[in-house]
Coordinates of C-alpha atoms in Angstrom, one line a residue:
X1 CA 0.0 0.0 0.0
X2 CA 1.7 3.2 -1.0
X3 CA 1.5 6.2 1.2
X4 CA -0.8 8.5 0.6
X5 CA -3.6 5.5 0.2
X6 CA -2.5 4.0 3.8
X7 CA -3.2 7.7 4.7
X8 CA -6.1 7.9 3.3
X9 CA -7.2 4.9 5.1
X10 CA -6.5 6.1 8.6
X11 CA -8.3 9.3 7.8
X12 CA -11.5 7.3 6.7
X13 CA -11.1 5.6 10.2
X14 CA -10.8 8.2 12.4
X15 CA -13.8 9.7 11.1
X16 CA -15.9 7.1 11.6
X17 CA -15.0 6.6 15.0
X18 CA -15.7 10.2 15.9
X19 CA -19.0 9.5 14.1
X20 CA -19.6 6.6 16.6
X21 CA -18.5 8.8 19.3
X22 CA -21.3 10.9 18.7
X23 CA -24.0 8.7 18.5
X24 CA -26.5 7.9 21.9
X25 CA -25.4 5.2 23.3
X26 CA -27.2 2.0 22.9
X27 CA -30.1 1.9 25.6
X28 CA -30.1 5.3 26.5
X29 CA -33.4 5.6 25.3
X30 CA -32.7 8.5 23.3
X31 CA -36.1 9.1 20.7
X32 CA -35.1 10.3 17.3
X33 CA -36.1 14.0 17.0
X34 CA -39.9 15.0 16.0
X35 CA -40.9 11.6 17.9
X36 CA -43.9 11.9 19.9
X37 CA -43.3 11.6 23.7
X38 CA -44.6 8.2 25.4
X39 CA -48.1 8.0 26.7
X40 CA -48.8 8.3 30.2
X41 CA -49.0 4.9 32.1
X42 CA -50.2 3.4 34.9
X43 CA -47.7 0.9 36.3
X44 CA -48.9 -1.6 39.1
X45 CA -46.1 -2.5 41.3
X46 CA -44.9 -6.1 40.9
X47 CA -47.4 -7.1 38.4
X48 CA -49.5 -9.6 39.7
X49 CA -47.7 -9.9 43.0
X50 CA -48.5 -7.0 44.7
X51 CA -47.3 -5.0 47.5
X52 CA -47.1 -7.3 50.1
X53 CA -45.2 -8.5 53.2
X54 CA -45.7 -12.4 55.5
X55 CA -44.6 -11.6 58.5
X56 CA -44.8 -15.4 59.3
X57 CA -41.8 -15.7 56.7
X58 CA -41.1 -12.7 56.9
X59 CA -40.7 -12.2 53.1
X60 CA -42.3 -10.0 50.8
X61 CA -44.6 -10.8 47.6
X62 CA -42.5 -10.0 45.4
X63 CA -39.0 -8.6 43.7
X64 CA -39.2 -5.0 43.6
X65 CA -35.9 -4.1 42.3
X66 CA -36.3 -6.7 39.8
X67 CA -39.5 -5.3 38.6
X68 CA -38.4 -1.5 38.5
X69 CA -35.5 -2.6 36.6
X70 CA -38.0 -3.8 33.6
X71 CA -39.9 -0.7 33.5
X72 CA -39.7 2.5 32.3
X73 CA -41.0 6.0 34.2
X74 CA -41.6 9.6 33.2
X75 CA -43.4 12.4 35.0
X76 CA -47.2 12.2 34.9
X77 CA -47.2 8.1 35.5
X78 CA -48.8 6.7 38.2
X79 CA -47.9 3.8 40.5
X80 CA -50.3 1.7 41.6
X81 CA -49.7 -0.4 44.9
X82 CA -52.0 -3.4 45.4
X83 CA -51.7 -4.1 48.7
X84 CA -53.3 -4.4 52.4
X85 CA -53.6 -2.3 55.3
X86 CA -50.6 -4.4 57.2
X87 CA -48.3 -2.5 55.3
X88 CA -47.5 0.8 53.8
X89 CA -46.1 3.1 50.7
X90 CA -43.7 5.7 51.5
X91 CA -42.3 8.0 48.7
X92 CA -39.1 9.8 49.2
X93 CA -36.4 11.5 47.0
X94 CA -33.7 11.6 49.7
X95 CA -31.6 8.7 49.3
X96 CA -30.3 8.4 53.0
X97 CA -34.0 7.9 53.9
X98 CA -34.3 5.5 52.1
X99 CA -31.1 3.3 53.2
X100 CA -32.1 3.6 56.3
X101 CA -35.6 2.9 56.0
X102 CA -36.9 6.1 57.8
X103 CA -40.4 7.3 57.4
X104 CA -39.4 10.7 58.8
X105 CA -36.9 11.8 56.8
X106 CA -36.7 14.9 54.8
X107 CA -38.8 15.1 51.2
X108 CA -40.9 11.7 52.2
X109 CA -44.6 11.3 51.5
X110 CA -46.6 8.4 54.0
X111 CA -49.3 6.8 52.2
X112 CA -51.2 4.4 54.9
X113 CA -54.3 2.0 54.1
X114 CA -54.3 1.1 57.8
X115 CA -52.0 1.5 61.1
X116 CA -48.5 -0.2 59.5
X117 CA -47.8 -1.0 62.7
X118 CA -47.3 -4.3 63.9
X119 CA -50.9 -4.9 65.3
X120 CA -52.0 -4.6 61.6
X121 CA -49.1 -6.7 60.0
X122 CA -49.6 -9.7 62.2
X123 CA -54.0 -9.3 61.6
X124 CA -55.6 -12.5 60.3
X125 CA -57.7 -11.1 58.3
X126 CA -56.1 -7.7 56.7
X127 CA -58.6 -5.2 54.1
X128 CA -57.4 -5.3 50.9
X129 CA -56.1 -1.8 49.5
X130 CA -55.1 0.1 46.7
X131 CA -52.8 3.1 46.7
X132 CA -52.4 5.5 43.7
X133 CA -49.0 7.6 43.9
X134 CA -48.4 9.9 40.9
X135 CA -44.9 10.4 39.9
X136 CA -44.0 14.1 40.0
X137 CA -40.2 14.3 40.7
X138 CA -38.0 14.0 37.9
X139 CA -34.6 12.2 38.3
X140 CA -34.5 9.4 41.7
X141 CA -37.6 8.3 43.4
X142 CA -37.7 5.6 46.3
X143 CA -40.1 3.6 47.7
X144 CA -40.7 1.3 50.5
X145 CA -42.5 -0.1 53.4
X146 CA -42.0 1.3 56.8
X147 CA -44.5 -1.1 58.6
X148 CA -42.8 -2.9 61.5
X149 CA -40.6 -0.1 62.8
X150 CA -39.1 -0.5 59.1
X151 CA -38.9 -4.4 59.5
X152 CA -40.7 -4.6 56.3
X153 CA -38.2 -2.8 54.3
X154 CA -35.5 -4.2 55.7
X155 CA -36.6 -7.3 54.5
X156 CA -36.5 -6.3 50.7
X157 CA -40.0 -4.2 50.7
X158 CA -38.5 -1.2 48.9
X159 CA -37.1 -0.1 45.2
X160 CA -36.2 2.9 43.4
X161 CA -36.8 4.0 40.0
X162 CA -35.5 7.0 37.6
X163 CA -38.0 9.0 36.1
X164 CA -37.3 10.5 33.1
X165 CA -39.1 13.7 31.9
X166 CA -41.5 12.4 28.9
X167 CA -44.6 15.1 28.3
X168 CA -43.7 16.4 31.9
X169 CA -46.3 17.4 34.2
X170 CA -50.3 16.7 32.9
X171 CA -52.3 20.1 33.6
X172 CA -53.7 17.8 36.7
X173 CA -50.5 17.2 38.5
X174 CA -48.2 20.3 37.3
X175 CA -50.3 22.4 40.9
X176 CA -50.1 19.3 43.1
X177 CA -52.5 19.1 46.5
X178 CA -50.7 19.7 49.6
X179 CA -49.1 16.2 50.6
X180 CA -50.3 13.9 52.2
X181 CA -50.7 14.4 56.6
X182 CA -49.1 11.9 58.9
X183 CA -50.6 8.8 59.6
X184 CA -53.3 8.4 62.0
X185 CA -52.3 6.1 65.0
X186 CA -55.5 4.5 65.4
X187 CA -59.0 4.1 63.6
X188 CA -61.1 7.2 63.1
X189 CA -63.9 7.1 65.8
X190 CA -67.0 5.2 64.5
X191 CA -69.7 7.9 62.7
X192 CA -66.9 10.2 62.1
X193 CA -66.5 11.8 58.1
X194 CA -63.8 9.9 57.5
X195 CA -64.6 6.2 56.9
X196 CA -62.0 3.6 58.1
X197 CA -62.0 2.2 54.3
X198 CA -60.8 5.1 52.9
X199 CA -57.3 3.8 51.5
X200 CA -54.4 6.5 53.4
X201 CA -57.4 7.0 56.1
X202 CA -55.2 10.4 58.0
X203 CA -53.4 10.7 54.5
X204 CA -55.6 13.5 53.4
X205 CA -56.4 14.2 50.4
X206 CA -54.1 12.2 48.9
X207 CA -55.6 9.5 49.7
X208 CA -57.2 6.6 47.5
X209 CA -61.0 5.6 48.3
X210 CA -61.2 1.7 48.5
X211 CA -64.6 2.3 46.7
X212 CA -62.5 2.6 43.6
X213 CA -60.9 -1.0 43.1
X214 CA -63.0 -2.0 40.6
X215 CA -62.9 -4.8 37.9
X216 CA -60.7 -2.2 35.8
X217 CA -58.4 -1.6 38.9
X218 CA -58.5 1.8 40.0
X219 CA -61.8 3.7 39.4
X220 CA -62.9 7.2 39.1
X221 CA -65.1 6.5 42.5
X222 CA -61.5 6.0 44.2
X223 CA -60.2 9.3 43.3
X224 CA -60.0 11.8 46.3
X225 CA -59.7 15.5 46.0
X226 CA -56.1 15.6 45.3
X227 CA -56.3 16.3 41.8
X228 CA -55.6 13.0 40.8
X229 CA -58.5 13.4 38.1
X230 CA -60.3 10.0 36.6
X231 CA -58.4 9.8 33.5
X232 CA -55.1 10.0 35.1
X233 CA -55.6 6.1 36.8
X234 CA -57.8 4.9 33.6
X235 CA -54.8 5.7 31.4
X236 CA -54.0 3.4 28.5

């Protein structure tokens, strides 16, 4: 090969690896430009094994890590916890929280169907709940369980996810209710306003009505006064 065609050559190849340099990376997820953005979704947390915790075994329902590993978030989707009133959902951005399992850390949301306390978790005959948590933090979210003094999630009842930006905020969730109140301690007094089936009963608004597990999952009947309007869990 003579010399100007070997440098030829190596001029051809260094442009293709600069060319290759400035592609996305494979699995980045990066859409091609004028792409529409993805479709709000509803994503219920480990499938068809729920969000739930034997405190006989003292094991959980299900792999949550596993499962948020297979999906993908963006701001507007909703989570949906099928679960009981032994256990709980708490919602945090602050990673230390999370490691350590605290409810009462900075930035963390409580959402409670029942006590999550250990008179609930060890209850023969727990109500069936389900929680709707809206995902309006971009960048790390965490979850977990901190029923049992936090013995849930030490025992794997917690995951974290990435959301990503998508279509952003839907007009419903971009002026968020105020969050949710701490957790009532003990049942509502019987005849009070607040029924002791309400999913999050001492949530607030927040909350989730257990009136709105339907056949289709979450209903519009379920959907409390936090803004969380009746398309937003009947999304496709």
């Amino acid at each position: 090969m003579s010399r100007s065609t070997a440098a030829t050559a190596a001029v051809v190849v260094a442009a293709a690896v600069v060319a290759a340099m400035a592609m996305p990376a494979a699995g980045q997820g990066t859409a091609p430009a004028g792409s529409p953005a993805p479709p709000y979704k509803n994503h219920t947390v480990a499938g068809a094994d729920g969000w739930f915790f034997n405190a006989t075994s003292n094991t959980t329902s299900g792999n949550y890590s596993d499962w948020a590993a297979g999906e993908t978030f963006y701001l507007g989707d909703y989570l949906i916890f099928k679960t009981d009133d032994s256990s709980s959902v708490v919602q945090t951005s602050n990673a230390t929280a999370y490691s350590l399992c605290d409810a009462e850390g900075p930035e963390t949301l409580i959402y409670s169907p029942g006590h999550g306390d250990a008179a609930s978790a060890s209850s023969s005959s727990p109500r069936a709940a389900t929680i709707a948590v809206p995902l309006t933090e971009e960048g790390a979210n965490y979850f977990f369980s901190d029923a049992g003094d936090g013995a849930q999630c030490e025992e794997g009842m917690r995951f974290e996810i990435k959301v990503a930006h998508g279509r952003g905020l839907p007009p419903d969730l971009a002026h968020p209710p105020p969050p949710p109140k701490p957790r009532v301690l003990a049942p509502p007094p019987d005849g009070t306003s607040m029924s002791p089936g309400v999913v999050g009963a001492g949530v607030g608004a927040a909350g989730v009505g257990a009136a709105g597990v339907g056949a289709a999952g979450v209903g519009a009947a379920g959907v409390g006064a936090a803004g969380v309007g009746a398309a937003g869990l009947n999304r496709n």
